[in-house]
Amino acid sequence: MPGPRASLLSLDPARLSLPEKPALEGLEAKWTPRWDADGVYAFDRSRARDQVFAVDTPPPTVSGSLHVGHVFSYTHTDVIARFQRMRGKAVFYPMGWDDNGLPTERRVQNYYGVRCDPSLPYAPGFLPPTTPPKPPMSVSRPNFIELCNRLTGEDEKVFEHLWRYLGLSVDWSMTYATIGTRAQRVSQIAFLRLLSKGYAYQVEAPTLWDVDFKTAVAQAELEDRDLAGAYHRIQFAKPDGGVVEIETTRPELIPACVALVAHPDDERYQPLFGHDVITPLFGVRVPVRAHTLADPGKGSGIAMICTFGDTTDVTWWRELSLPVRAVLQPDGRLGAVSWGTKGWESADAERATRYYGELQGLPAAKARVKIAEQLRDSGDLVGEPRQITHAVKFFEKGDRPLEIITSRQWFFKTIEFREPLLKRGAQLQWHPPYMQARFENWTNGLNGDWCVSRQRFFGVPFPLWYPIAADGRVEYDKAIAAEEHRLPIDPSTDVPPGYREDQRGVPGGFAGDPDVMDTWATSSLTPQIACGWPDDPDLFARTFPMDLRPQAHDIIRTWLFDTVLRAELEHDSLPWTNTAISGWVLDPDRKKMSKSKGNVVTPMGLLEEHGSDGVRYWAASGRPGTDTAFDTGQMKVGRRLAMKLLNASKFVLASSQLQGPITAEVDRAILQRLGQVIDAATLDFEGYDYARVLQRTEDFFWRFCDDYLELVKGRRYGEQGPEGAASANSALAAALSVLLRLFAPFLPFVTEEVWSWWQPGSVHTSAWPTRAELDALLPEHAPAQDSRDQQIYDWATTVLFEVRKQRSEAKQPLKVPITQVAITAPSADLALMPSVDADLRAALRVHRFECAAGEGRTFAVAGYDAAPA
RNA sequence: GGGCGCUUAGCUCAGUUGGUAGAGCACCGCCUUCACACGGCGGUGGUCGCAGGUUCGAGUCCUGCAGCGCCCACCA
C-alpha cells in the first residue's frame, strides 16, 4: 500500500526520461494494456470491509448501442472510483452487462430474422441463415436463447473495448451478465427465499398487459402518452322506461360492462342506486352502484364499469365485489362470447349475438369504430362523439395502449413495506440530496405489489414446477420448488425431484412454470450478484452493503427502488450507503439526446477525435444530477488541457537536475496555495462533487502556468545562481507531482504518461496528495512568513499583469525589452519588490523597475529598446 | 392537480455560512516567446427571470408570480 512519501515530490535525475515532442495520440492504446497487465485496477479481496470501496456499476443494456450518455455517467463513476483508489481503498468495481429481457429478444428477432415458438423441439447445432429470412423463421426456445447469448456475447466485446478505451478503471475479471449462470442462480435463490418467507405469491388477477408483447408488465414500466380519443355519450335504459346517459372513451367495452357507478352524494343518481339498468345493444342488466371515486364533475357524473377498461375499473370491481365479464383477449382482440349463457344473460340474446358478431375478432381500436356505428344505428348514441386528446397508459417499450387482462401472475409484496422503504430512502446518502424526493414520490404513489412474471422467453425462469392432476388440471397452488443447490434450473428442460421427463405435460405428471421474471427482478440484485451472495460469504462480507450506486434519475423508480426493496426483504439492510444520480446528456436544443443522434455521434468516434481525456473532461464538468449539454467545445478544451499538461510537465522536468531547499518566497507561496487546493478538492471529492474538484484543479493549473512558470523561468535556468535554481526546481517538481495526482482521476492517460517520465509505478495507485506532504517541504515556515510569501506572490502577479497589459496596448512584441518601468505604490508594496525584482525583470523583459512610494498604484512603462534589426 | 429542479455575459455554466458580478467558448486586438500555434498576452460584453419582503447591505435568505424541464397522480 503506497503511503505519502517525500519521494513522490522530488525528482530522481537517473530515472528521468523526457520525450522530444510529447503527444496525446496513442496514449489510450499504450496504457490500457499495461494497466491490464500490471493489475493496476485489480480488486484486492484480502482487505477488510472498511478498507474497501464497492461500486454497484449500472449494467448497460447490451441490446442497444452505447451512446454519449453512457460515456458521460460512467465517467463520473470512474472518477470517484479512481479517487477512492488513490486514497488507499481497495476498489471493488465490477462491470455487468444487462442482456436479459425484451430489448434483447427484439434485437435478436430483427437481427437474425427469427421468432420464438416454445412448442418446437430444440434443434442441436442450429445456425441462423446468413441473411434474415422474411417472414421470420420459427425456432425453439432453447435455440432462441442460444441466439440471444450469441448476439449479446458479440455486443459485449464491443462494449468492453469502448469502456477500456475510455479508461474506466474496472476490474474486468469480475464481469457478470444478467442472463449469465451466476445472475440466474442468484435471481432464482432470491425468488425461492422470498417464496418461503411469504413475500412472493401468485394470484389470478387483473394485470396490466401489453397486447403486442403478450405479457404482463409492472407499474414501474408504464408511461403516459397523449392519444386522440373521443367521448361517446351513450344511453342505458332505466327500469321505469327512461334513460340514463353515460360518457365513455371506450364504447367497445359495453359488452364487458358490469355496473354503472356514481358518487354516493350525487342527488341526480341516488334514486338509481340499488336498481338495474339495461346495456345498449346487448340487453344485459347491470346494477347502479355508489362509490366515492366517481367524480360528479366528469362526463355525465355516472360512469360505466367494465372488466376492465382502466385501473379505476379494477378498484371498483374489487371494492364493489362485481362479477367478471371479460371480452378482451391477450392479443387485444374481442374474444368469443355466447350470449344468453351464464354470466352473459341478455334480454335479447339473438340481437346481442348479431351485434357482437360484427365486433368479435376485431382489435379494440377497430371495434370502437364499429360499435359507434351500431350505437348510432340503434339510437343509443347521443349526439356525435366528441374528439379529445387524453393521456393513456402504455408499456414503455410498447406501441399500443395497455389493456388489463386477468391472468395468473407472480408478485413480490411491496405495498406493506412502504414505511420501511421510506426509512431506507432517508438513510441513503443522495448526491445530489434533492433526488431523494423522487424516491419518496414514487414510494408513496405505489398502488399495488410488484408483478414480476413475464410471458416471455429470454429471461430468468421461475424455478418451479406444478403437478398436473389426474383430470389434466395444473395445480398452481402446489408449486414444486427446485432445491437451492441445483440452481439455476430451467423448468422447461429440467425435471422436478421425483419425476421423469416423460411425465412432462401429462395427467399425473408435472408442468414447468412457463414464465420468466421481469428483467428488474434480476437487475435489482446487482449488489448480490456482484458481491458473491450467497455462495462466497467471504467476498460478500468484504463488499456488502456496497458504498456507491451510480445511476440516472429516470430509473430511480425501477432500478434504485427495486434494489432497495430486495435488500430490505433479503438482508434487512440498505444495498449501499451512497447513490450518485447522473443527469442526462442534452442536445444543444435542450432535448434529451436521442438514440438516433447518439448513433450519428458514436462514442468511439468522439474518443478518437478528442481523446479519451478530452471527452472525460467534458463529462466530469457535468455536476452530479445536472443535465448537461452535449458540447464538443468542452472536449476540445479538455484536450487542450491535456496537451498543456504534457508541455508544462516537459518544461518542469527539463533542466531540473539541480534540486535543493525551497527558499524563494514565490516558490513557498505557490506550494502553500496548492496545499489549499488539495484540502478543498479533497473535501469536494468526499462529497462526490467531482466537477468542483476538476474546476479547482484546472483553475490553479492555468494560473500556475501563466504566472508562476513565467515568473521562475529565468531563475530556474540559473540566472540568479544555483540556490535560486534549486529552490525553483524543487518547488516545480513538487507542484507537478501534486497536480498530476489531482488530475489523475479525470485525465488518466496524460497523467500516467507524464508520471512515467519520472516516477515509478502508476499514478493511479499513488497516494492522493495531502497538504501535509507539501508542508514537509517547508520545514521552518510560520504564519507570519506564509502571509508575507502570499503578499509577495500577489504583488508579483499584479506587476506581471499591469506590465503585460501595457505591452499589449503598446503592441510591442515580447522580444523588445522594456527600458524601464516606473512604479508608484505604497511603501508596504514596495517592500515586497526586492524578493521578486529579478524574477519579474526576467519574465517581463524589463531592464529595471524604478520604484517610488506614493498613494495608489501606478505602473508606467517608460519606453522600449529599439527593435533588433 | 401534487412534487422536484432550473432561470446569472451571445453560448455552456460556476458563484458553499449575505459584503463592490466570475470562468471557458465565441468575438476583437497584439505576439512565431528558447514547455506549448493542439499556443501566449490583453480586451469588449451582464439592471443575476419578474414583483414584493427581511437587512446597513440580497445573485445568495423569505413570500408570491411567470417560463422551461423532469417525476408522480388523474385520465368516465
mmCIF file of C-alpha atoms in Angstrom, chain A residues 73 104 109 127 138 249 279 327 330 334 370 423 639 681 703 789 805 816:
data_model
loop_
_atom_site.group_PDB
_atom_site.id
_atom_site.type_symbol
_atom_site.label_atom_id
_atom_site.label_comp_id
_atom_site.label_asym_id
_atom_site.label_seq_id
_atom_site.Cartn_x
_atom_site.Cartn_y
_atom_site.Cartn_z
ATOM 1 C CA SER A 73 -22.310 8.980 -16.499
ATOM 2 C CA THR A 104 -32.539 -8.408 -26.442
ATOM 3 C CA GLN A 109 -35.649 -11.256 -33.795
ATOM 4 C CA LEU A 127 -27.229 -21.832 -37.210
ATOM 5 C CA SER A 138 -39.703 -20.100 -36.121
ATOM 6 C CA THR A 249 -63.950 6.820 -24.466
ATOM 7 C CA THR A 279 -76.886 -2.089 -21.512
ATOM 8 C CA VAL A 327 -64.205 -9.635 -23.672
ATOM 9 C CA PRO A 330 -54.432 -11.364 -24.506
ATOM 10 C CA LEU A 334 -62.508 -9.134 -28.691
ATOM 11 C CA LYS A 370 -67.660 -0.345 -35.372
ATOM 12 C CA LYS A 423 -36.926 4.967 6.050
ATOM 13 C CA ARG A 639 -7.853 18.046 -24.953
ATOM 14 C CA ALA A 681 -10.509 19.352 -3.560
ATOM 15 C CA ARG A 703 -2.605 30.261 -13.182
ATOM 16 C CA ASP A 789 5.006 34.995 0.968
ATOM 17 C CA LYS A 805 -1.342 44.972 -20.367
ATOM 18 C CA VAL A 816 11.679 44.004 -27.440
#
